[in-house]
């Protein structure tokens, strides 16, 4: 079994070695990532940080380089409620000017370029020695480069990741995105990933917030139910900056969403509200590392899992507080609602605190729907399936209702509501 | 045939027999009181009628408007016109009271093939009902029963009843823990619905609620059986002599 997972990794290495001279950008980092990947390949469950999340479903799949091809982008686009907001569309990891909608000449204060045209690997720590990042570094060919000028309000930008997979020749793509906000800049970034059939989406996203910058980052991962999503997000927070994210994971057969936040500026605020709603045989993993490297900053992580059938949810959250990061306020909570006997959750919080004057807490809860609450609703005439949906919505409600962007909220709420339609209860 | 016909009803919880052959007939348009000591099975009877899981009916039958009530899901019983005001109303964090009530109302209307009502019309009706019950509109904005005082929870049950307009209401100790003003609100809520098409089983410990909701009949439940039935005067005599005499009489 592990031999074939190794083969899957070797395929990626072989692709790199075949493509290397033609890949965009400076070659050194790629080469180091490839060296590391040649030696280590894809991680298995002996790797401590992959203990709960087995990549075994990837074993034996030969992923090919994503080609430009006829795609299902228009029908995927039609799944979204209409919006006037500027739209950047990627299909199979490539920027599609023809499908994007961005005012000619750009907008005041915000610039958009592609990695293919202006390749830069940015400044992501360990991006050649962490498995998902190394895979991306080795094979990235395109991505979005978004920059908001100091003091500018970038408004709303929608970043759509569409994928047409293929059951016989599943494509793999590794887009490299970079979002930079100058001092005092603001942006609402809404990322939505949708797809059909089998593919591997391995994005790496770097977010850099300069002093006092504010990013609202809304994310919906609704990949094809047969697809694989292995993504990593790296956020660097400057002094007084604010990163706030609401993220919903409901797609992919196997998903791992890594997030590392480096709080390097004093008084920065980091907030992640994430939910995983999973059924069937889905496995989804959120793994976060929040590093407090400056004093007086806060981090809040609130994770919700709704798991039914044989779904498996994983949350691993590490908060590391550096010696100088006094007055840190760290909070982490992982709650799971198990709707079936076979559903399971793994929760692994880790606190590493080297400062003495900090406030850090974490917690986890696991439970089923409360039969008293169900009966109360039923006794008022609400059918059982609807009663369950109401209670699940209530479990996620706090997080969704608080989204300070109406279109973004409707996209995420719609994704929760439609989840029930496909599900026997 | 009466609206509600309970015959020889026996039920157990976790293998323990609680109801041991209850017979009760409630004609349409009447209000009957059920009294009895703590632990006699009053709430169990209410839950069995409403269809709560975990109550195993081992014998007997219940007909509601001629239909086999025990064969119906709880939601179908509600749609058929049965309403239970809970002894301990349940909190629903994250569920707004207005949304909850409109969902319930529309679920019941759908089941009865009536058109759903929109948010505006619902709000109008809800406000009117709150006014009749001297309750604050602020009730609609809060989460269902979350942070409500005991009295507010009970009044919220009556408010729901007012909106859902059941054919049969079962009030399980809705009067317990209420001050006299709240008690009057509850009684008014029931009396406002009284008529040919409304029936109720009022479960209570105390005579004082029955001063305000005058029942057509009073039944005394003891150890899972109805041991005595009579007119409103039975409640009065119980107040004076207590249950002890009756229970001893029944055992003899
Ligand atoms: N869920 C339950 N599990 C076990 N015993 C129960 C349960 N509910 C009720 N009982 C028992 O059934 C008996 C009747 O209870 P109940 O119907 O609540 O009485 P009442 O409402 O008249 O006070 C009591 O002995 C009580 O302990
Ligand atoms: Mg009781």
XYZ file of C-alpha atoms and ligand atoms in Angstrom:
705
model
C 0.000 0.000 0.000
C 2.645 2.521 1.026
C 4.682 1.499 -2.005
C 1.960 2.752 -4.297
C 1.649 5.994 -2.348
C 5.366 6.312 -2.925
C 4.751 5.783 -6.620
C 2.233 8.605 -6.611
C 4.899 10.829 -5.064
C 7.514 9.623 -7.554
C 5.193 10.620 -10.360
C 5.210 14.192 -9.097
C 8.995 14.147 -8.881
C 9.219 12.774 -12.415
C 6.902 15.496 -13.662
C 9.143 18.122 -12.091
C 12.283 16.675 -13.616
C 10.621 16.565 -17.021
C 9.299 20.104 -16.847
C 12.017 21.845 -14.846
C 13.632 23.928 -17.610
C 10.236 25.242 -18.703
C 8.794 26.084 -15.275
C 8.498 29.823 -14.603
C 10.499 31.806 -12.096
C 13.774 31.407 -10.227
C 14.814 27.729 -10.215
C 16.687 27.469 -6.897
C 13.811 27.145 -4.505
C 12.062 24.696 -6.795
C 15.177 22.587 -6.958
C 15.447 22.486 -3.189
C 11.768 21.590 -2.889
C 12.266 18.844 -5.466
C 15.324 17.503 -3.637
C 13.325 17.350 -0.452
C 10.362 15.766 -2.201
C 12.551 13.217 -4.016
C 13.774 12.080 -0.634
C 10.544 12.206 1.369
C 7.667 11.903 -1.059
C 4.115 12.159 0.232
C 3.736 11.822 3.999
C 2.220 8.748 5.580
C 0.542 8.288 8.936
C 3.870 7.576 10.655
C 4.479 11.283 10.273
C 3.188 12.797 13.521
C 1.360 15.633 11.821
C -0.375 13.158 9.475
C -1.358 10.667 12.146
C -5.118 11.032 11.576
C -5.083 11.812 7.890
C -4.024 9.071 5.559
C -3.214 9.970 1.971
C -3.703 6.334 1.060
C -6.660 7.154 -1.260
C -4.046 8.811 -3.519
C -2.095 5.587 -3.800
C -1.873 4.260 -7.302
C -3.343 7.348 -8.949
C -1.154 8.759 -11.679
C -1.858 12.454 -11.834
C -1.005 14.272 -14.993
C -0.169 17.871 -15.657
C -3.368 19.880 -16.062
C -3.818 20.751 -19.725
C -5.924 23.552 -21.046
C -9.010 21.794 -22.235
C -12.703 22.125 -22.785
C -14.045 22.614 -19.346
C -17.193 22.762 -17.337
C -16.415 26.243 -16.017
C -19.641 27.891 -17.243
C -21.878 25.326 -15.546
C -19.840 25.592 -12.336
C -20.115 29.381 -12.464
C -23.874 29.054 -12.727
C -23.974 27.442 -9.281
C -23.182 30.767 -7.638
C -25.615 33.544 -6.874
C -25.065 36.522 -9.178
C -22.597 39.195 -8.123
C -21.287 42.450 -9.520
C -17.967 42.057 -7.729
C -14.723 41.730 -9.707
C -14.053 38.097 -10.452
C -10.767 36.301 -11.015
C -11.332 32.870 -12.468
C -8.920 29.961 -12.508
C -9.595 26.681 -14.238
C -7.323 23.747 -13.504
C -5.059 26.166 -11.686
C -4.602 28.556 -14.618
C -5.770 32.112 -14.697
C -8.495 32.646 -17.266
C -8.656 36.234 -18.469
C -11.542 35.272 -20.763
C -13.721 34.187 -17.819
C -12.535 36.803 -15.342
C -14.164 40.140 -14.877
C -11.847 42.833 -13.775
C -12.239 46.474 -14.823
C -9.884 47.294 -17.709
C -6.895 49.157 -16.392
C -7.628 47.768 -12.946
C -9.110 49.635 -10.042
C -7.580 52.349 -7.996
C -5.290 50.872 -5.420
C -5.567 47.215 -6.393
C -3.438 45.387 -8.897
C -3.722 41.885 -10.208
C -1.133 39.871 -12.056
C -0.529 36.189 -12.677
C 2.246 34.016 -11.372
C 2.774 32.742 -14.916
C 3.647 36.256 -16.107
C 5.336 37.516 -12.974
C 6.577 34.507 -11.055
C 7.625 35.023 -7.464
C 7.646 32.525 -4.637
C 7.240 35.205 -2.005
C 8.466 34.556 1.454
C 6.799 31.463 2.829
C 8.704 29.782 5.650
C 9.622 26.141 5.015
C 7.905 26.122 1.655
C 10.488 23.634 0.369
C 10.390 21.294 3.364
C 6.718 20.896 4.286
C 5.078 18.235 2.137
C 2.129 20.198 0.709
C 4.115 23.386 0.297
C 7.076 21.572 -1.244
C 4.780 19.867 -3.765
C 3.411 23.265 -4.699
C 6.819 24.961 -4.834
C 8.118 22.212 -7.062
C 5.267 22.317 -9.574
C 3.552 25.740 -9.424
C 2.891 27.165 -12.870
C 0.336 29.881 -12.296
C -1.543 31.726 -9.595
C -2.980 35.085 -8.643
C -0.839 37.958 -7.472
C -3.053 40.512 -5.826
C -1.734 43.678 -4.244
C -3.625 46.461 -2.512
C -1.741 49.744 -2.223
C -1.166 51.364 1.186
C -4.296 53.003 2.597
C -6.416 51.790 -0.338
C -9.747 50.047 0.065
C -9.664 47.180 -2.391
C -13.386 46.458 -1.949
C -14.445 42.912 -2.723
C -12.614 40.492 -4.965
C -13.886 37.025 -5.798
C -11.324 34.373 -6.560
C -12.850 31.325 -8.191
C -11.006 28.045 -8.481
C -12.834 25.853 -10.961
C -11.765 22.372 -11.911
C -12.851 19.898 -14.563
C -11.420 16.641 -13.496
C -11.040 13.426 -15.394
C -11.580 9.938 -14.066
C -9.108 8.265 -16.445
C -6.383 10.887 -16.408
C -6.891 12.922 -13.276
C -5.111 16.252 -13.495
C -3.131 17.807 -10.663
C -2.526 21.518 -10.370
C -0.546 23.554 -7.913
C -1.432 27.238 -8.141
C 0.625 29.699 -6.150
C -1.311 32.729 -4.949
C -0.055 35.835 -3.247
C -2.163 38.491 -1.566
C -0.400 41.577 -0.252
C -2.040 44.439 1.555
C -0.027 47.611 2.087
C -0.130 49.594 5.314
C -3.679 50.512 6.237
C -5.134 48.771 3.160
C -8.375 46.796 3.218
C -9.800 43.967 1.163
C -12.580 41.422 1.230
C -11.385 38.314 -0.577
C -13.910 35.586 -1.325
C -12.408 32.310 -2.502
C -14.589 29.562 -3.872
C -13.352 26.194 -5.120
C -15.723 24.103 -7.230
C -15.133 21.161 -9.502
C -16.250 17.981 -11.203
C -14.797 14.460 -11.360
C -11.333 13.494 -10.115
C -8.390 15.871 -9.728
C -5.875 17.111 -7.182
C -5.952 20.760 -6.209
C -2.794 21.742 -4.330
C -2.854 25.502 -3.869
C -0.459 27.515 -1.793
C -1.630 30.955 -0.750
C 0.519 33.575 0.873
C -1.139 36.490 2.615
C 0.961 39.394 3.817
C -0.658 42.142 5.834
C 1.382 45.266 6.445
C 0.814 47.497 9.447
C -2.886 48.198 10.171
C -4.031 46.315 7.041
C -7.332 44.412 7.272
C -8.346 41.373 5.289
C -11.703 39.647 5.454
C -11.124 36.246 3.902
C -14.193 34.152 3.131
C -13.616 30.687 1.770
C -15.792 27.918 0.441
C -14.138 24.625 -0.404
C -16.753 22.769 -2.417
C -14.545 20.612 -4.582
C -15.924 17.645 -6.472
C -16.834 14.767 -4.162
C -14.266 12.588 -5.951
C -11.459 15.137 -5.830
C -8.497 15.764 -3.533
C -7.750 19.097 -1.952
C -4.366 19.599 -0.341
C -3.954 23.279 0.336
C -1.848 25.485 2.496
C -2.349 29.067 3.519
C 0.346 31.199 5.103
C -0.595 34.470 6.715
C 1.872 37.043 8.006
C 0.399 39.738 10.214
C 2.113 43.088 10.656
C 1.601 45.465 13.598
C -2.052 46.233 14.341
C -3.227 44.310 11.280
C -6.328 42.123 11.250
C -6.936 38.846 9.479
C -10.460 37.526 9.798
C -11.552 34.393 8.012
C -14.741 32.384 7.750
C -14.109 29.121 5.949
C -16.463 26.328 5.035
C -15.233 22.914 3.931
C -17.818 20.628 2.370
C -16.235 19.182 -0.753
C -13.556 16.700 -1.786
C -13.145 13.067 -0.929
C -9.986 13.903 0.970
C -9.082 17.404 2.057
C -6.329 18.889 4.109
C -6.363 22.620 4.754
C -3.214 23.818 6.425
C -2.989 27.279 7.831
C 0.014 28.891 9.397
C -0.206 32.352 10.833
C 2.897 34.266 11.787
C 1.930 37.134 14.033
C 5.025 39.271 13.703
C 3.463 42.654 14.489
C 2.457 43.922 17.896
C -1.271 44.069 18.604
C -2.352 42.156 15.482
C -5.647 40.262 15.463
C -6.131 36.858 13.900
C -9.531 35.150 13.730
C -10.490 31.910 12.039
C -14.055 30.598 12.071
C -14.093 27.363 10.144
C -16.604 24.611 9.619
C -16.347 21.208 8.015
C -19.613 19.603 6.961
C -18.953 16.117 5.731
C -20.758 12.937 4.768
C -20.201 9.712 2.867
C -16.590 8.574 3.124
C -15.177 12.086 3.268
C -12.120 12.927 5.283
C -11.286 16.552 5.924
C -8.503 17.924 8.029
C -7.853 21.442 9.235
C -4.375 21.839 10.646
C -3.333 25.210 11.991
C -0.201 26.656 13.490
C -0.530 30.112 14.984
C 2.771 31.667 16.037
C 2.657 34.623 18.336
C 5.966 36.335 17.690
C 5.063 39.801 18.969
C 3.396 41.100 22.118
C -0.206 42.130 22.643
C -1.755 40.181 19.772
C -4.867 38.027 19.822
C -5.782 34.848 17.991
C -9.197 33.224 17.963
C -9.945 29.926 16.303
C -13.397 28.494 16.375
C -13.918 25.251 14.485
C -17.193 23.417 13.921
C -17.573 19.949 12.448
C -20.839 18.419 11.279
C -20.199 14.800 10.417
C -22.603 12.213 9.115
C -22.486 8.728 7.583
C -18.857 7.544 7.694
C -17.262 10.971 7.506
C -14.090 11.723 9.385
C -13.097 15.162 10.596
C -9.695 16.199 11.896
C -8.626 19.369 13.607
C -5.073 19.896 14.755
C -4.367 23.287 16.196
C -1.109 24.534 17.595
C -0.653 27.860 19.299
C 2.981 28.772 19.847
C 3.727 31.814 21.970
C 7.237 33.175 21.726
C 9.122 34.407 24.784
C 8.645 38.031 23.738
C 4.932 37.685 22.959
C 3.660 38.938 26.336
C -0.036 39.790 26.744
C -0.971 37.295 24.057
C -4.647 36.388 24.031
C -5.079 33.002 22.387
C -8.258 30.986 22.088
C -9.103 27.789 20.299
C -12.284 25.732 20.312
C -13.184 22.673 18.267
C -16.778 21.445 18.370
C -18.127 18.409 16.587
C -21.660 17.284 15.972
C -21.802 13.611 15.041
C -24.964 12.722 13.153
C -24.241 9.025 12.758
C -22.686 6.193 14.700
C -19.847 5.766 12.229
C -18.798 9.387 11.927
C -15.626 10.313 13.772
C -13.612 13.308 14.841
C -10.009 13.670 15.919
C -9.007 16.746 17.798
C -5.460 17.616 18.705
C -4.796 20.924 20.402
C -1.247 21.915 21.292
C -0.128 24.901 23.291
C 3.530 25.870 23.402
C 3.885 28.879 25.620
C 7.218 30.505 26.372
C 5.953 33.863 27.637
C 4.721 34.180 31.225
C 2.020 36.833 30.946
C -0.432 35.333 28.463
C -4.022 34.167 28.306
C -4.460 31.014 26.255
C -7.286 28.548 26.277
C -8.466 25.658 24.208
C -11.286 23.196 24.304
C -13.147 20.559 22.366
C -16.646 19.134 22.497
C -18.213 16.154 20.744
C -21.898 15.387 20.763
C -24.924 14.166 18.889
C -28.111 16.067 18.236
C -30.099 16.440 21.433
C -33.176 14.158 21.291
C -35.091 16.555 23.547
C -34.536 19.379 21.098
C -35.558 17.185 18.177
C -38.718 16.081 19.937
C -39.586 19.640 20.875
C -39.417 20.695 17.222
C -41.335 17.634 16.056
C -44.020 18.194 18.660
C -44.576 21.564 16.996
C -45.178 19.873 13.653
C -41.696 20.185 12.179
C -40.793 16.970 10.295
C -37.792 15.139 11.703
C -35.497 15.789 8.731
C -36.278 19.499 8.860
C -35.821 19.519 12.619
C -32.350 18.029 12.188
C -31.492 20.613 9.548
C -32.647 23.415 11.851
C -30.488 22.169 14.710
C -27.441 21.754 12.479
C -27.974 25.230 11.053
C -28.174 26.521 14.617
C -24.860 24.805 15.376
C -23.259 26.698 12.493
C -25.495 29.749 12.709
C -23.401 31.946 14.932
C -20.468 31.689 12.555
C -22.477 32.312 9.384
C -24.712 35.082 10.687
C -21.697 37.093 11.740
C -20.236 37.291 8.205
C -20.065 41.024 7.497
C -20.578 40.624 3.735
C -24.006 39.825 2.364
C -23.015 38.056 -0.863
C -20.321 36.048 0.891
C -22.775 35.124 3.602
C -25.353 33.981 1.065
C -22.766 31.788 -0.679
C -21.771 30.066 2.550
C -25.312 29.773 3.888
C -26.443 28.408 0.535
C -23.679 25.799 0.694
C -24.883 24.660 4.128
C -28.522 24.534 3.063
C -27.916 22.620 -0.143
C -25.779 20.133 1.749
C -28.964 18.672 3.203
C -30.645 18.234 -0.145
C -28.133 15.577 -1.211
C -28.389 13.654 2.002
C -30.785 11.006 3.224
C -31.567 11.630 6.892
C -67.096 9.023 19.644
C -65.115 11.424 21.758
C -62.253 13.447 20.263
C -59.759 11.563 22.424
C -60.409 7.960 23.459
C -57.778 6.347 25.675
C -58.442 2.685 26.432
C -56.456 0.464 28.755
C -53.253 2.362 28.019
C -50.157 0.837 29.578
C -46.674 2.210 28.986
C -43.207 1.601 30.318
C -39.931 3.505 30.403
C -36.708 1.558 30.402
C -38.652 -1.584 31.204
C -40.364 0.009 34.176
C -44.188 0.068 33.962
C -45.464 3.622 34.539
C -48.949 3.689 33.055
C -50.992 0.673 34.127
C -54.208 0.860 32.173
C -55.467 4.393 31.683
C -59.040 4.891 30.450
C -60.108 8.388 29.545
C -62.627 9.833 27.153
C -62.484 13.510 26.221
C -65.411 14.755 24.135
C -64.760 17.543 21.646
C -65.145 21.006 23.148
C -64.492 19.905 26.735
C -61.663 20.700 29.105
C -60.610 17.986 31.535
C -58.175 18.316 34.379
C -55.760 15.567 35.396
C -54.503 15.755 38.940
C -52.360 13.411 40.937
C -49.341 13.141 43.179
C -45.785 13.526 41.937
C -44.581 10.504 40.034
C -48.083 9.212 39.318
C -47.431 9.254 35.552
C -49.014 12.529 34.425
C -46.068 13.662 32.295
C -45.628 10.148 30.998
C -49.209 10.184 29.766
C -48.611 13.564 28.101
C -45.427 12.333 26.394
C -47.024 9.101 25.222
C -49.846 11.120 23.672
C -47.360 13.490 21.995
C -45.216 10.602 20.714
C -41.939 11.018 22.522
C -39.343 8.311 21.906
C -38.388 5.980 24.717
C -41.916 5.300 25.937
C -42.977 1.801 25.120
C -46.716 1.253 24.883
C -47.322 -2.292 26.100
C -51.110 -2.355 25.937
C -54.154 -0.307 25.042
C -55.099 2.144 22.352
C -55.538 5.850 21.756
C -57.897 7.240 19.146
C -57.736 10.880 18.196
C -60.664 11.952 16.069
C -61.103 8.288 15.247
C -57.502 7.833 14.072
C -54.903 5.595 15.694
C -52.824 8.274 17.425
C -50.070 5.898 18.543
C -49.254 4.983 14.934
C -48.443 8.589 14.039
C -45.105 10.444 14.174
C -44.961 13.334 16.631
C -45.061 15.840 13.760
C -48.132 14.144 12.277
C -49.874 14.382 15.652
C -49.124 18.101 15.719
C -50.453 18.473 12.197
C -53.594 16.612 13.244
C -54.114 19.254 15.908
C -52.444 17.983 19.056
C -50.333 20.377 21.096
C -48.283 19.667 24.203
C -47.249 22.520 26.465
C -44.129 21.035 28.048
C -43.628 20.861 31.794
C -39.991 21.710 31.024
C -39.828 23.673 27.756
C -36.662 22.970 25.788
C -34.022 25.581 24.963
C -32.889 25.857 21.342
C -29.688 27.947 21.193
C -29.121 29.452 17.772
C -32.784 29.146 16.758
C -34.713 32.410 16.766
C -38.158 32.288 18.332
C -39.858 34.024 15.385
C -38.254 31.674 12.878
C -39.075 28.669 15.000
C -42.718 29.632 15.277
C -43.118 30.416 11.600
C -41.430 27.141 10.653
C -43.759 25.268 12.997
C -46.835 27.100 11.772
C -45.977 26.510 8.133
C -45.065 22.873 8.694
C -48.468 22.315 10.228
C -50.192 24.275 7.463
C -48.362 22.317 4.771
C -49.369 19.040 6.398
C -52.965 20.245 6.356
C -52.647 21.321 2.699
C -53.134 24.946 3.680
C -51.042 27.698 2.073
C -47.933 28.832 3.965
C -47.940 32.290 5.434
C -45.248 34.813 4.620
C -42.981 36.584 7.073
C -45.010 39.802 7.112
C -48.322 38.148 7.761
C -46.756 35.922 10.356
C -45.322 38.893 12.230
C -48.709 40.567 12.237
C -50.392 37.502 13.691
C -47.609 36.929 16.182
C -47.742 40.502 17.419
C -51.519 40.337 17.804
C -51.238 37.101 19.779
C -48.527 38.550 22.021
C -50.681 41.553 22.702
C -53.668 39.411 23.661
C -51.414 37.519 26.056
C -49.817 40.704 27.470
C -46.379 39.539 26.383
C -43.512 41.602 25.044
C -42.612 41.542 21.341
C -39.012 41.241 22.346
C -39.838 37.550 22.884
C -39.769 37.053 19.110
C -36.176 38.174 18.739
C -34.715 35.878 21.335
C -33.547 32.332 20.825
C -36.164 29.744 21.720
C -36.399 29.631 25.524
C -32.705 30.507 25.902
C -32.195 32.646 28.971
C -35.956 32.726 29.598
C -37.128 32.685 33.197
C -39.340 29.779 34.233
C -42.420 31.945 33.828
C -41.342 33.224 30.404
C -40.855 29.673 29.196
C -44.367 28.726 30.259
C -45.823 31.814 28.632
C -43.897 31.026 25.449
C -45.669 27.642 25.396
C -49.025 29.383 25.619
C -47.965 31.807 22.902
C -47.108 28.878 20.625
C -50.454 27.310 21.395
C -52.207 30.561 20.515
C -50.532 30.630 17.102
C -50.876 26.939 16.284
C -54.569 26.810 17.356
C -54.671 23.115 18.239
C -57.804 20.996 18.485
C -56.428 19.345 21.584
C -54.027 21.017 23.962
C -52.264 19.108 26.712
C -50.907 21.454 29.354
C -48.389 19.727 31.574
C -48.146 21.695 34.817
C -48.048 24.928 32.894
C -49.070 26.618 36.148
C -46.172 25.357 38.255
C -43.885 28.100 39.466
C -46.063 30.921 38.141
C -47.117 33.962 40.129
C -50.764 34.892 40.058
C -50.391 37.358 37.142
C -48.613 34.832 34.970
C -51.179 32.228 35.972
C -53.953 34.500 34.718
C -52.123 34.988 31.413
C -51.924 31.230 30.972
C -55.591 30.790 31.909
C -56.648 33.558 29.543
C -54.659 31.921 26.759
C -56.609 28.702 27.241
C -59.975 30.346 27.805
C -59.550 32.433 24.635
C -59.439 29.207 22.598
C -62.304 27.508 24.382
C -65.179 26.594 22.142
C -66.767 23.723 20.262
C -63.590 22.979 18.323
C -61.122 23.139 21.190
C -60.463 20.583 23.856
C -57.808 20.411 26.536
C -56.245 18.145 29.106
C -54.968 20.354 31.883
C -52.446 18.577 34.075
C -51.978 20.322 37.372
C -51.076 19.850 40.977
C -53.125 22.682 42.271
C -56.709 23.732 42.493
C -55.785 27.379 41.877
C -55.388 27.029 38.078
C -58.814 25.411 37.984
C -60.292 28.538 39.560
C -59.408 30.255 36.305
C -59.855 27.414 33.837
C -62.994 25.710 35.051
C -62.855 22.100 33.832
C -65.789 20.026 32.676
C -64.313 17.024 34.441
C -61.504 16.184 36.828
C -59.560 12.885 36.802
C -57.189 11.723 39.470
C -54.172 9.716 38.328
C -52.375 7.553 40.832
C -49.710 4.960 40.155
C -50.495 4.951 36.477
C -54.256 4.564 36.743
C -57.186 6.919 36.864
C -58.590 6.222 40.298
C -61.373 8.741 40.417
C -63.263 11.010 38.004
C -65.775 13.688 38.812
C -66.887 17.252 38.279
C -64.969 20.405 39.211
C -65.957 19.852 42.847
C -63.593 16.870 42.951
C -60.638 19.224 42.681
C -61.957 21.213 45.614
C -62.401 18.168 47.828
C -58.891 17.028 46.916
C -57.570 20.366 48.034
C -59.111 19.750 51.435
C -58.404 16.069 51.976
C -55.296 15.588 49.816
C -54.547 12.563 47.653
C -53.764 10.233 50.518
C -57.340 9.217 51.218
C -58.112 8.643 47.575
C -55.029 6.629 46.947
C -55.723 4.416 49.957
C -59.309 4.018 48.790
C -58.117 2.959 45.353
C -55.695 0.445 46.783
C -58.353 -1.129 48.976
N -37.148 8.939 31.357
C -37.435 8.253 32.479
N -36.622 7.270 32.883
C -36.902 6.563 33.991
N -37.974 6.770 34.755
C -38.815 7.738 34.412
C -38.596 8.532 33.254
N -39.607 9.418 33.146
C -40.407 9.166 34.198
N -39.950 8.170 34.951
C -40.572 7.645 36.160
O -41.938 7.467 35.865
C -42.732 7.816 36.961
C -43.773 8.823 36.541
O -43.132 10.028 36.192
P -43.930 11.244 35.571
O -44.761 10.773 34.450
O -42.931 12.302 35.297
O -44.852 11.674 36.791
P -45.595 13.037 37.102
O -45.563 13.877 35.880
O -46.981 12.604 37.479
O -44.886 13.645 38.250
C -41.790 8.316 38.043
O -41.546 7.262 38.925
C -40.536 8.652 37.288
O -39.423 8.461 38.097
Mg -44.784 15.782 35.504
